[in-house]
XYZ file of C-alpha atoms in Angstrom:
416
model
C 2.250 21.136 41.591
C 2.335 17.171 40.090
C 2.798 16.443 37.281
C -0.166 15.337 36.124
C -1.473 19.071 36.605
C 1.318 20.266 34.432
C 0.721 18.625 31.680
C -3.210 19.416 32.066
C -1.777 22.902 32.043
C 0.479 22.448 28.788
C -2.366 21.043 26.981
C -4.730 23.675 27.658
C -2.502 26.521 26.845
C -1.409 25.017 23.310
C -3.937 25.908 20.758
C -5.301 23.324 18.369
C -3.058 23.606 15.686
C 0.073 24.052 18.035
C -0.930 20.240 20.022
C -1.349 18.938 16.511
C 2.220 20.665 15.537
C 3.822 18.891 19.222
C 1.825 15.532 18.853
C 3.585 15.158 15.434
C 7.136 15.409 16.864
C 6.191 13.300 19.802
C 5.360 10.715 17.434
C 8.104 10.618 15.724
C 10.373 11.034 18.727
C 8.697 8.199 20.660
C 8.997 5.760 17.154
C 12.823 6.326 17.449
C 13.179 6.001 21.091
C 13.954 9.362 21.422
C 13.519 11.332 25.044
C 11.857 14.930 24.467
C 11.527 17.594 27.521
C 10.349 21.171 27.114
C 13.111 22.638 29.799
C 13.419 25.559 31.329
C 11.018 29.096 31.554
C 8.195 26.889 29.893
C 8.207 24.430 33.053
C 8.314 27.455 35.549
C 5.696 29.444 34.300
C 3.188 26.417 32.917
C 3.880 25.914 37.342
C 2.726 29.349 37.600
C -0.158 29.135 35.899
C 1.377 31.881 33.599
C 1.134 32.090 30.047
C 3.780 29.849 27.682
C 3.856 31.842 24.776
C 7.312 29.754 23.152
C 8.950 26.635 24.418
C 11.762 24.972 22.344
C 11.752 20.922 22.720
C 14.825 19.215 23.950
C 15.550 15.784 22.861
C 18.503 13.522 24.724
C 19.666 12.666 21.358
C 20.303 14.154 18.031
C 17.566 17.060 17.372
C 18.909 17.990 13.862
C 18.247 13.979 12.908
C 14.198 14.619 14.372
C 14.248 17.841 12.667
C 14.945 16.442 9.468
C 12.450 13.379 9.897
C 9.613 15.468 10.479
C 10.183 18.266 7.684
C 10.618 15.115 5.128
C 7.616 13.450 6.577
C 5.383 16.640 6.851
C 6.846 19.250 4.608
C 8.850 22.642 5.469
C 12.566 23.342 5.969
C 15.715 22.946 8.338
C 18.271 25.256 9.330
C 20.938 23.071 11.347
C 23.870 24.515 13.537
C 25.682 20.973 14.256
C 28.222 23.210 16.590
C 25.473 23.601 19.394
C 23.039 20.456 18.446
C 19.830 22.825 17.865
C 17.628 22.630 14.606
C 14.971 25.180 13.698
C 12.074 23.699 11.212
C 10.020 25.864 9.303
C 6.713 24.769 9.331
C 4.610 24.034 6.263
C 1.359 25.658 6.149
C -1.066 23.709 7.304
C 1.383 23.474 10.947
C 1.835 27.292 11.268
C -0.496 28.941 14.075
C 1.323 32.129 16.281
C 4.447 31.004 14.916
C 6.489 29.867 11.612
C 8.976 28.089 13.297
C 9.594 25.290 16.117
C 13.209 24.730 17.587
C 14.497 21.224 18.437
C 17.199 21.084 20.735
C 19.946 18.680 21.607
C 20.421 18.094 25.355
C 23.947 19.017 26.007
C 26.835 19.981 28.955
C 28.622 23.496 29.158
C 32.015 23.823 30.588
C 33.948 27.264 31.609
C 37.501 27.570 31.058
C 37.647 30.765 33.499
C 35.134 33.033 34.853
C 32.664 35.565 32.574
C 33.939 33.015 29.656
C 31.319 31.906 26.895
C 30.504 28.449 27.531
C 32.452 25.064 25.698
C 29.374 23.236 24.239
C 29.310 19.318 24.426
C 25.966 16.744 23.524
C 24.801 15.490 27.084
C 22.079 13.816 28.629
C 19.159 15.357 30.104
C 20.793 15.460 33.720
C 24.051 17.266 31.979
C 21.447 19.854 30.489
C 19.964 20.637 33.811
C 22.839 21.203 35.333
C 24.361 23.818 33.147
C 20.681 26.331 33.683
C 21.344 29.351 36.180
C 18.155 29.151 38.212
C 16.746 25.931 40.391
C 13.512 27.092 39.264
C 14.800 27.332 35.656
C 16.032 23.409 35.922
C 12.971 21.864 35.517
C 12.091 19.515 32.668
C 8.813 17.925 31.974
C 8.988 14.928 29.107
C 6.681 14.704 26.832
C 7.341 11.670 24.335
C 5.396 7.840 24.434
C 4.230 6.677 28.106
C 5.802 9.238 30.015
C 4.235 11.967 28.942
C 4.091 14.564 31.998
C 6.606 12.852 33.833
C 8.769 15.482 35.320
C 12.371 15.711 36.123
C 13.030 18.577 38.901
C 16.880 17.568 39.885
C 17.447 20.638 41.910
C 14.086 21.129 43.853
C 13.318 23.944 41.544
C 9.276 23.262 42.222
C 9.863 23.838 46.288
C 11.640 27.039 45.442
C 8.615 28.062 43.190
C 6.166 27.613 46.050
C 8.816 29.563 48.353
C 9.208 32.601 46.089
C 12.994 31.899 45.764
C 15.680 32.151 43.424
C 18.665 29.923 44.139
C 21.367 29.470 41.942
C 22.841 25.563 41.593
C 26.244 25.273 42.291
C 29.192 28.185 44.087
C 30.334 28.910 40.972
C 27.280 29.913 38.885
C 27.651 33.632 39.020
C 31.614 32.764 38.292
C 30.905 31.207 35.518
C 27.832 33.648 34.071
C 28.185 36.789 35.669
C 24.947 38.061 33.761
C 23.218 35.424 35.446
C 23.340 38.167 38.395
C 21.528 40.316 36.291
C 18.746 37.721 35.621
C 18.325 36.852 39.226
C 17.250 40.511 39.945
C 14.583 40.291 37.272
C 13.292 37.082 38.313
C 13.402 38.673 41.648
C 11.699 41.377 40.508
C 9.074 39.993 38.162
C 7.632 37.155 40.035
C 8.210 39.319 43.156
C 10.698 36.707 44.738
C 13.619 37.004 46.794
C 17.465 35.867 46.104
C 18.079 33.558 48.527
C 20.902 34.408 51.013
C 23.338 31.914 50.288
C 22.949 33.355 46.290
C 23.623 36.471 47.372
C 26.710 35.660 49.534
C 28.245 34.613 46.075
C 27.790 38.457 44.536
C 30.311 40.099 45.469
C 33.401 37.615 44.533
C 31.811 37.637 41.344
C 31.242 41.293 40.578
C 34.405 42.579 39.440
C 34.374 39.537 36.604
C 31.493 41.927 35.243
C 33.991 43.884 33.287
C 34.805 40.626 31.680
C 31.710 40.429 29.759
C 31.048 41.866 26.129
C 28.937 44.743 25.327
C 26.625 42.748 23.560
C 26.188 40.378 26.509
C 25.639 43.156 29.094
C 23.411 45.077 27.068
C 21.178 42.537 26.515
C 20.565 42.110 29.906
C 20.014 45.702 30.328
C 17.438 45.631 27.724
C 15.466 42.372 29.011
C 15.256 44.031 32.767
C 13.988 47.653 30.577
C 11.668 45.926 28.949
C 10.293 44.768 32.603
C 6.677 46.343 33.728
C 8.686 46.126 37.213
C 12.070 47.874 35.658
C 12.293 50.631 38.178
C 12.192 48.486 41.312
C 14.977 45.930 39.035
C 17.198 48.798 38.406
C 16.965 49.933 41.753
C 17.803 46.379 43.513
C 21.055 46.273 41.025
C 22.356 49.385 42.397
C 21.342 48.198 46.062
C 23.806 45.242 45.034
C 26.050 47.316 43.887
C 26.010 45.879 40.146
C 25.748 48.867 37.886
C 28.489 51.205 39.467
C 30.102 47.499 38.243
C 29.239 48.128 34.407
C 30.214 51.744 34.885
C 29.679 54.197 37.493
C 27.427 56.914 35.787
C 24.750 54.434 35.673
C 24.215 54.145 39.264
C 24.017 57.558 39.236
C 20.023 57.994 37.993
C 17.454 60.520 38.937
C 14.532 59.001 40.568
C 11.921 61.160 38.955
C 12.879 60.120 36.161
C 12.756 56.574 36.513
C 8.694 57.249 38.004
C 8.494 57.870 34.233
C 9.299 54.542 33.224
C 5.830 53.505 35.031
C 3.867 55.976 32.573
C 0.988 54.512 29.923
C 2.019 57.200 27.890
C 3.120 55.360 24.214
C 6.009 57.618 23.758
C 7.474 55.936 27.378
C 7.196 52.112 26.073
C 9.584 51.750 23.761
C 13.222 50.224 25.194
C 14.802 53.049 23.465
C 12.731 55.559 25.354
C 13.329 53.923 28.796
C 17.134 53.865 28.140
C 16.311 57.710 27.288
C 14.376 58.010 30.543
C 16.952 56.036 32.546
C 20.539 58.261 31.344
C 18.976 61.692 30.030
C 20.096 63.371 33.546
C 23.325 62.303 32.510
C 26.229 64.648 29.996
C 27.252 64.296 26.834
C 30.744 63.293 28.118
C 28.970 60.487 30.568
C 26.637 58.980 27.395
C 30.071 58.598 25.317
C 31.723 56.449 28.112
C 28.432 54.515 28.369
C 28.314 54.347 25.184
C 32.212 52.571 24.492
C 31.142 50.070 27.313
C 28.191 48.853 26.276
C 27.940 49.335 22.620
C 23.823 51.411 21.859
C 23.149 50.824 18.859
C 23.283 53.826 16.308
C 19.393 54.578 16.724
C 19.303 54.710 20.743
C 23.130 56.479 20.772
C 20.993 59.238 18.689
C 18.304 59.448 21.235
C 20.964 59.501 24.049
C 22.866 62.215 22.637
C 20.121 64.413 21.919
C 18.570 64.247 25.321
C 21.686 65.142 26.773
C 22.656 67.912 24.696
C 18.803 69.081 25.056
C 18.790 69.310 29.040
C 21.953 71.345 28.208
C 20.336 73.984 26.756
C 16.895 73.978 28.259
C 16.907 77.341 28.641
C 17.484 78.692 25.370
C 13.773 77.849 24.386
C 12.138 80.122 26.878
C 10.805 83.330 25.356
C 10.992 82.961 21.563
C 8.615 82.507 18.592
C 7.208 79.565 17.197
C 9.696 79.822 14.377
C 12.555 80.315 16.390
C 12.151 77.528 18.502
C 11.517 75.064 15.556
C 15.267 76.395 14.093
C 16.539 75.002 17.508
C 14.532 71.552 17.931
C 14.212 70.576 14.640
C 17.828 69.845 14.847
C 17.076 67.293 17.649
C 16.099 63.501 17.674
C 11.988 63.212 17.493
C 11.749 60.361 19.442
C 14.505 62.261 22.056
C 11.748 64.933 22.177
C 9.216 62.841 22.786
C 10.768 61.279 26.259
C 11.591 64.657 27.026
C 8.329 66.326 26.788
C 6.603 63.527 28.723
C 8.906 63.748 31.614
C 9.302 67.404 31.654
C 6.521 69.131 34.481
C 4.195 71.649 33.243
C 5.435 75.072 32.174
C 6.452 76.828 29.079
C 9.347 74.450 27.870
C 6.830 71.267 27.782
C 4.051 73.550 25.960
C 6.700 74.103 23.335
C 7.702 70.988 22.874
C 4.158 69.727 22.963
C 3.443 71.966 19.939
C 6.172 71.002 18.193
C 5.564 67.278 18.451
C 1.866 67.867 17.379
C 2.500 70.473 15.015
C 4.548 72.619 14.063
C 7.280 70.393 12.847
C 4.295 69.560 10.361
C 3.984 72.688 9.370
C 5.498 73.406 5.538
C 4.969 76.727 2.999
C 3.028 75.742 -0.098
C 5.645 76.887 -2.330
C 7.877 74.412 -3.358
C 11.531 74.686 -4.693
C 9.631 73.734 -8.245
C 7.564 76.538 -8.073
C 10.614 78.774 -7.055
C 12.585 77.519 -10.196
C 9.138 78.301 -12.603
C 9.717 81.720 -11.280
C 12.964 81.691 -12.829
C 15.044 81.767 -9.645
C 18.248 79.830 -10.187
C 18.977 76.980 -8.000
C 21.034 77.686 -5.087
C 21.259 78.503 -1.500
C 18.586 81.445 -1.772
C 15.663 78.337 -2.527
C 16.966 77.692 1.195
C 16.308 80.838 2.290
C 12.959 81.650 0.826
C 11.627 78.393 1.750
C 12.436 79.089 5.271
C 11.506 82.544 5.496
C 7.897 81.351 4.316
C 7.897 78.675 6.788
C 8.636 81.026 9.735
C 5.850 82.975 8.592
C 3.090 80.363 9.043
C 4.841 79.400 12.225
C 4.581 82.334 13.974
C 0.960 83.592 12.241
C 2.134 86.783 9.715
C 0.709 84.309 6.950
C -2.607 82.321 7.096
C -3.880 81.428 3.296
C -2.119 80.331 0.290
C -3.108 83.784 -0.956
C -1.229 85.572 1.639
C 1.728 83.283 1.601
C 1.910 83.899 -2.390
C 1.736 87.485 -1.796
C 4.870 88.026 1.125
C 6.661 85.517 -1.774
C 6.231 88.139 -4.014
C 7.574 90.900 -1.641
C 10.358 88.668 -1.454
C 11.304 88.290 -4.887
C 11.118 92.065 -5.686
């Protein structure tokens, strides 16, 4: 694709306010001589003829000064981090559309002082700022400001690879340098349904063991990017074929493939990232989540999930055979959302119809009587509010009580 077509293709997929938003920066960028690209994913998928729902711009210059010359100019704020170069303004009113912001970016050079380290930042040209992407088709950069609007810069033949359906790393020491870039390639891979080239995947396996080298944080968030994938089955499947989550730790490799057929449901409860983490480990023990867990970090919300679908598939069988009531006593003490990836992965039988009513309703279900009404009656607060309350519960639960009038009436057997 030229490059003329490209920027045909920007223009059309920026709504009216957003070109009004970019034509004011490229103003002011061309009236200080000021280069400005949108790098990167925006370049590769405008190519694609996919959706570009964000884009930051990149200047070769200062993009804190540009940020600050257009918020005086046209209104709104600046939040500056001078250690990396990058400005975000916050539009005034009349500039917002889809979003409330618009990041302006300083082209700049990375450096690695040894592999899986985080990247020294330097300002850089354009060239510099190519060179430190992961992807050839992620080193594209079309300019935008005066004359050469649409020109595009495509150092690393990034466009042939798009038209081959390849992902090719740009130097031998990428995945050194980045091991999550690994991660990425197998989502690119997987999304645009491309292939790794072979001499990228030559370079895996020097650089898998620096994958212990990496944070939590930095790991997970891969994770979570390839989970939140349409394609995330086939992605996690290709990482174990590569051998790079026995790398991160070796229960993870370890998945049930039923399971994972889940994560290709339209059922709501299955969409959520939490869920299709839930989906992903909940074959897996207790003892397995908490070693997960001290690699990669869950957060407190998902680490609940986790540890209630394991514990649950534990003790399956313990809901077989009871009453309403006596099954709510057991789940209620579980996760809802746990229950919920449970129940839709679960085949048909007894266990799934109890769940199912649970979920719909009986966790709903509540006496009328209140611990105010029990205290009118002269009760004394204390554990026994516990008790009555419960026992009047169970009673709607399993069907002994069916009107207020009957509920009011087994209360009264109760007291006496």
């Amino acid at each position: 694709m030229d490059s003329h077509n490209l920027a045909e293709l920007l223009k059309r997929s920026l709504g009216e306010v957003r070109l009004r938003l970019i034509q004011l920066v490229l103003d002011e960028a061309t009236q200080r001589n000021l280069p400005l690209y949108i790098v990167g994913g925006a370049v590769r998928d405008l190519a694609l003829e996919r959706p570009v729902n964000d884009f930051d711009l990149t200047a070769e210059g200062d993009a804190i000064v540009l940020a600050r010359a257009l918020s005086k100019k046209h209104g709104g704020g600046v939040t500056a981090h001078t250690k990396f170069g990058t400005a975000k303004w916050f539009l005034p009113q009349d500039l917002k559309a889809d979003h409330d912001t618009l990041d302006l970016i300083s082209a700049r050079s990375e450096t690695y002082q040894y592999p899986a380290a985080l990247p020294t930042v330097a300002s850089g040209t354009i060239a510099e700022d190519l060179r430190r992407r992961d992807f050839s088709i992620n080193a594209m950069a079309l300019r935008l400001d005066g004359t050469h609007f649409g020109e595009l810069r495509d150092d690393f033949h990034g466009m042939d690879d798009l038209q081959k359906g390849i992902v090719r790393v740009l130097h031998p020491r990428s995945f050194l340098d980045d091991p999550t870039r690994m991660y990425r390639a197998v989502r690119y891979e997987g999304r645009y349904a491309f292939k790794i080239a072979e001499e990228t995947l030559a370079l895996i396996p020097e650089a898998r063991p620096f994958v212990e080298k990496l944070s939590a944080q930095r790991i997970r968030h891969e994770l979570d990017l390839i989970l939140d994938e349409p394609n995330a089955v086939s992605m996690l499947k290709r990482l174990d074929e590569l051998d790079l989550l026995s790398c991160i730790h070796p229960a993870l490799a370890d998945f049930d493939r039923s399971n994972l057929a889940h994560l290709q449901s339209d059922d709501p409860a299955l969409q959520t990232r939490n869920s299709r983490w839930a989906l992903w480990l909940m074959h897996l023990s207790d003892q397995d989540i908490e070693l997960i867990n001290e690699r990669l970090h869950f957060t407190a919300e998902l680490l609940k999930i986790l540890r209630s679908v394991a514990l649950f598939e534990t003790n399956l069988p313990t809901l077989r055979g009871l009453k309403p009531s006596e099954a709510v006593i057991i789940l209620e003490s579980y996760s809802i959302k746990a229950l919920e990836v449970i129940s839709a992965a679960l085949p048909e039988g007894e266990i799934k119809n109890t769940l199912n009513q649970y979920l719909s309703e009986w966790w709903h279900v509540k006496p009328k009587t209140t611990g105010h009404d029990l205290k009118k009656r002269g009760i004394p607060p204390g554990p026994k509010y516990n008790e009555i309350l419960r026992r009047l519960r169970a009673a709607w639960l399993d069907g002994e009580v069916k009107t207020e009038e009957e509920e009011k009436e087994l209360l009264n057997n109760l007291l006496r």
